XYZ file of C-alpha atoms in Angstrom:
265
model
C -8.153 12.973 12.522
C -6.847 9.815 12.781
C -4.240 7.736 10.658
C -6.023 5.339 7.993
C -4.695 2.312 6.402
C -2.832 2.841 3.391
C -1.586 0.557 0.602
C 1.518 1.119 -1.807
C 0.529 0.947 -5.538
C 2.771 0.744 -8.756
C 2.083 2.318 -12.162
C 4.362 1.533 -15.208
C 4.894 5.023 -16.936
C 5.106 4.970 -20.977
C 9.096 4.541 -20.540
C 8.849 1.641 -18.033
C 9.818 3.933 -15.137
C 8.009 2.311 -12.100
C 5.931 5.041 -10.425
C 4.631 4.586 -6.790
C 1.431 5.973 -5.314
C 0.366 5.952 -1.705
C -3.372 4.878 -1.830
C -5.761 5.491 1.152
C -9.356 5.468 2.007
C -12.426 4.601 -0.104
C -14.991 6.040 -2.664
C -14.148 8.166 -6.072
C -10.393 8.309 -6.803
C -8.257 11.434 -6.650
C -4.539 11.225 -7.795
C -2.755 13.955 -6.157
C 0.768 15.397 -8.170
C 2.516 16.690 -5.616
C 4.953 20.093 -6.043
C 8.804 20.162 -6.145
C 10.301 18.881 -2.681
C 7.222 17.041 -2.011
C 6.489 13.321 -1.613
C 3.413 11.348 -1.180
C 4.169 11.394 2.587
C 3.404 15.050 2.643
C -0.071 14.255 1.385
C -1.100 11.940 4.073
C -2.997 14.292 6.549
C -5.011 15.129 3.647
C -5.706 11.274 2.661
C -6.721 10.670 5.959
C -9.190 13.774 6.182
C -10.517 12.449 2.998
C -10.444 8.968 3.718
C -14.186 8.263 4.289
C -15.126 10.020 0.920
C -12.197 9.282 -1.514
C -9.362 7.156 -2.691
C -6.648 9.245 -2.948
C -3.608 8.077 -5.255
C -0.763 10.494 -3.707
C 2.080 9.953 -6.132
C 5.677 10.137 -5.566
C 6.899 11.977 -8.777
C 9.917 10.213 -10.500
C 12.955 10.659 -8.799
C 10.992 11.263 -5.460
C 10.110 9.082 -2.800
C 9.682 5.209 -3.630
C 9.397 6.227 -7.601
C 12.200 5.297 -10.025
C 13.877 7.814 -11.976
C 14.462 7.614 -15.576
C 17.671 8.065 -17.461
C 16.805 11.529 -18.845
C 14.301 14.153 -17.501
C 11.726 15.530 -19.634
C 8.634 17.309 -18.254
C 6.227 15.144 -20.841
C 7.579 11.885 -19.157
C 6.518 13.506 -15.654
C 3.060 14.030 -17.721
C 2.975 10.432 -18.723
C 3.870 9.071 -14.973
C 0.660 10.817 -13.631
C -1.059 9.716 -16.768
C -0.194 5.901 -15.819
C -1.539 6.485 -12.253
C -4.757 7.792 -13.854
C -5.006 4.448 -15.617
C -4.109 2.673 -12.475
C -6.895 4.757 -10.664
C -9.816 4.792 -12.809
C -11.941 6.709 -15.501
C -13.359 8.833 -12.934
C -10.450 9.857 -11.069
C -10.219 13.352 -9.999
C -6.903 14.927 -11.163
C -5.343 17.155 -8.516
C -1.903 19.111 -8.696
C -0.198 21.153 -6.250
C 2.423 23.653 -7.376
C 4.847 22.407 -9.761
C 2.872 19.423 -9.630
C -0.209 21.608 -10.863
C 1.857 22.457 -14.024
C 2.696 18.937 -14.531
C -1.339 18.315 -14.260
C -2.066 21.307 -16.362
C 0.043 20.037 -19.563
C -1.825 16.564 -19.017
C -4.774 17.686 -19.062
C -4.314 19.799 -22.379
C -3.341 16.054 -23.953
C -5.935 14.286 -21.439
C -8.689 15.762 -20.121
C -9.494 14.443 -16.433
C -13.218 13.823 -15.226
C -12.761 16.589 -12.985
C -9.949 18.798 -12.242
C -8.302 20.398 -9.110
C -5.301 22.856 -9.134
C -3.468 24.349 -6.086
C -1.605 27.446 -7.389
C 0.135 26.359 -10.235
C 3.258 28.681 -10.983
C 2.807 29.321 -14.690
C 5.493 31.766 -15.343
C 3.255 34.801 -16.138
C 5.830 37.368 -14.907
C 8.869 35.782 -16.191
C 11.446 33.197 -15.237
C 11.324 31.814 -11.579
C 14.809 29.889 -11.945
C 16.330 31.692 -14.928
C 20.325 32.684 -14.286
C 20.320 31.131 -10.937
C 19.598 27.764 -11.574
C 23.509 27.450 -12.519
C 24.866 28.617 -9.338
C 22.061 26.111 -7.401
C 23.449 23.244 -9.548
C 26.852 23.914 -8.383
C 26.211 23.771 -4.854
C 24.007 20.524 -5.522
C 27.140 19.298 -7.315
C 29.596 20.049 -4.422
C 27.247 18.157 -2.144
C 25.975 21.066 -0.093
C 22.551 20.343 -0.465
C 21.007 22.277 2.612
C 23.171 25.311 1.521
C 21.439 24.437 -1.902
C 18.135 24.707 -0.686
C 18.616 27.798 1.390
C 19.936 29.482 -1.732
C 16.855 28.456 -3.916
C 14.744 29.524 -1.213
C 15.990 32.940 -1.436
C 16.392 33.275 -4.999
C 14.114 31.251 -6.682
C 10.921 31.553 -3.962
C 12.356 34.910 -2.730
C 11.731 33.936 0.987
C 13.160 36.313 3.255
C 16.039 35.053 5.755
C 14.086 34.806 8.908
C 11.859 32.564 7.219
C 14.503 30.677 5.703
C 15.813 30.042 9.227
C 12.397 29.261 10.635
C 11.936 26.776 7.893
C 15.641 25.667 8.846
C 14.465 24.610 12.585
C 11.678 22.663 11.221
C 11.389 18.590 11.256
C 10.606 18.706 7.600
C 14.119 20.424 6.612
C 16.304 17.677 6.044
C 13.686 15.675 3.900
C 13.693 18.743 1.896
C 17.319 19.388 1.553
C 17.660 15.391 0.401
C 15.518 16.524 -2.702
C 17.549 19.444 -3.564
C 18.976 17.722 -6.543
C 15.846 17.402 -8.749
C 14.490 21.065 -8.146
C 16.647 22.542 -10.804
C 15.097 20.295 -13.636
C 11.763 21.349 -12.385
C 12.473 24.686 -12.333
C 13.661 24.563 -16.016
C 10.449 22.905 -16.679
C 8.612 25.838 -15.162
C 10.400 28.331 -16.733
C 9.932 26.650 -20.165
C 5.957 25.918 -19.560
C 5.058 29.370 -21.076
C 2.472 31.995 -20.208
C -0.136 31.752 -22.977
C -3.144 31.150 -20.956
C -5.586 30.667 -23.855
C -4.561 27.156 -24.620
C -6.333 26.222 -21.468
C -9.756 26.805 -22.805
C -9.488 23.513 -23.785
C -9.854 22.101 -20.955
C -13.495 21.971 -20.364
C -14.023 19.674 -17.409
C -15.199 20.566 -14.109
C -12.214 22.694 -11.927
C -11.480 23.999 -8.655
C -9.215 26.283 -8.460
C -7.485 26.507 -4.772
C -5.468 29.291 -3.200
C -4.439 30.194 0.205
C -5.171 33.417 1.560
C -1.485 34.060 2.988
C -0.010 32.421 -0.272
C 2.265 34.869 -2.370
C 0.775 37.666 -4.375
C 2.019 36.121 -7.763
C 0.512 32.864 -6.931
C -3.013 34.471 -6.105
C -3.143 36.408 -8.957
C -2.017 33.716 -11.468
C -4.703 31.541 -10.092
C -7.247 34.201 -10.755
C -6.012 34.663 -14.262
C -6.631 30.840 -14.856
C -9.944 30.749 -13.531
C -10.726 33.216 -16.263
C -9.066 30.969 -18.769
C -10.786 27.587 -17.936
C -14.385 27.303 -19.175
C -15.669 25.706 -16.115
C -13.925 26.548 -13.165
C -14.405 28.076 -9.747
C -11.882 29.264 -7.112
C -12.231 28.578 -3.596
C -9.490 30.454 -0.865
C -8.385 28.733 2.426
C -8.464 31.400 5.251
C -5.356 31.846 7.270
C -3.188 29.586 5.343
C -0.835 29.486 2.529
C 0.921 27.399 0.044
C 0.881 24.451 2.189
C -2.900 24.017 3.415
C -2.657 20.160 2.954
C -0.398 19.984 5.854
C -1.687 22.913 7.956
C -5.363 22.760 7.303
C -5.662 19.300 5.911
C -9.512 19.168 7.642
C -10.373 22.315 5.751
C -8.944 21.773 2.349
C -10.580 18.254 2.940
C -14.025 19.756 2.979
C -13.307 21.866 -0.082
C -12.584 18.883 -1.976
C -15.128 16.872 -0.906
C -17.576 19.643 -1.697
C -16.348 19.790 -5.163
C -16.409 16.217 -5.904
C -20.154 15.988 -4.703
C -21.369 19.049 -6.397
């Protein structure tokens, strides 16, 4: 896999916020809404793998990367941001949401169904709050300016990562970048907790949908995707063997093949 030429595009959201997207490749457009603690840059390996088949628009969600942030956060504003990029990409664009970004796209799809839909382990809170009472303590660490300590706290208390996994993450090259996004995580966790657990509402999303899971992902995310498959009228589920929640980084060629197969089916 080689690095493909990219260009930066901008869409103006409904509230005037400028939203950036990194555009790669040629072919049918795919608009990617990344998860929490992610930017468009994290999705470049997948964009490169898809470049001969698709034009990817990897979004920097508001407050991330090259995008602006609005004066007041609201989950619906996030949806409007993705809607603005979809308009930029064209009416046949495939909408791809990962993790928290998948919740953003699910909310948008209820209001504005896409031509086709890909969801990678959206954390619908079927089993109770993800952030809950721990958000206040997390925000205190952010307010004190200790973003690395806040990130470790969040990984332990929100994602239930064991200490040895957190220390391995701390030694990885992406740790500093993830810690720099700590200030926006609390508001995203509140949005997750407030998303609701009613899956029946998604019966209104009738477009072709691909649900992606990683074999090694947390069981709660796997079960959530399985239940979503039952709620969506035209959905199929695929699993990436030997990988987890970040196959766009760890197995971009494998994930790209699943995306290509879905788009061309």
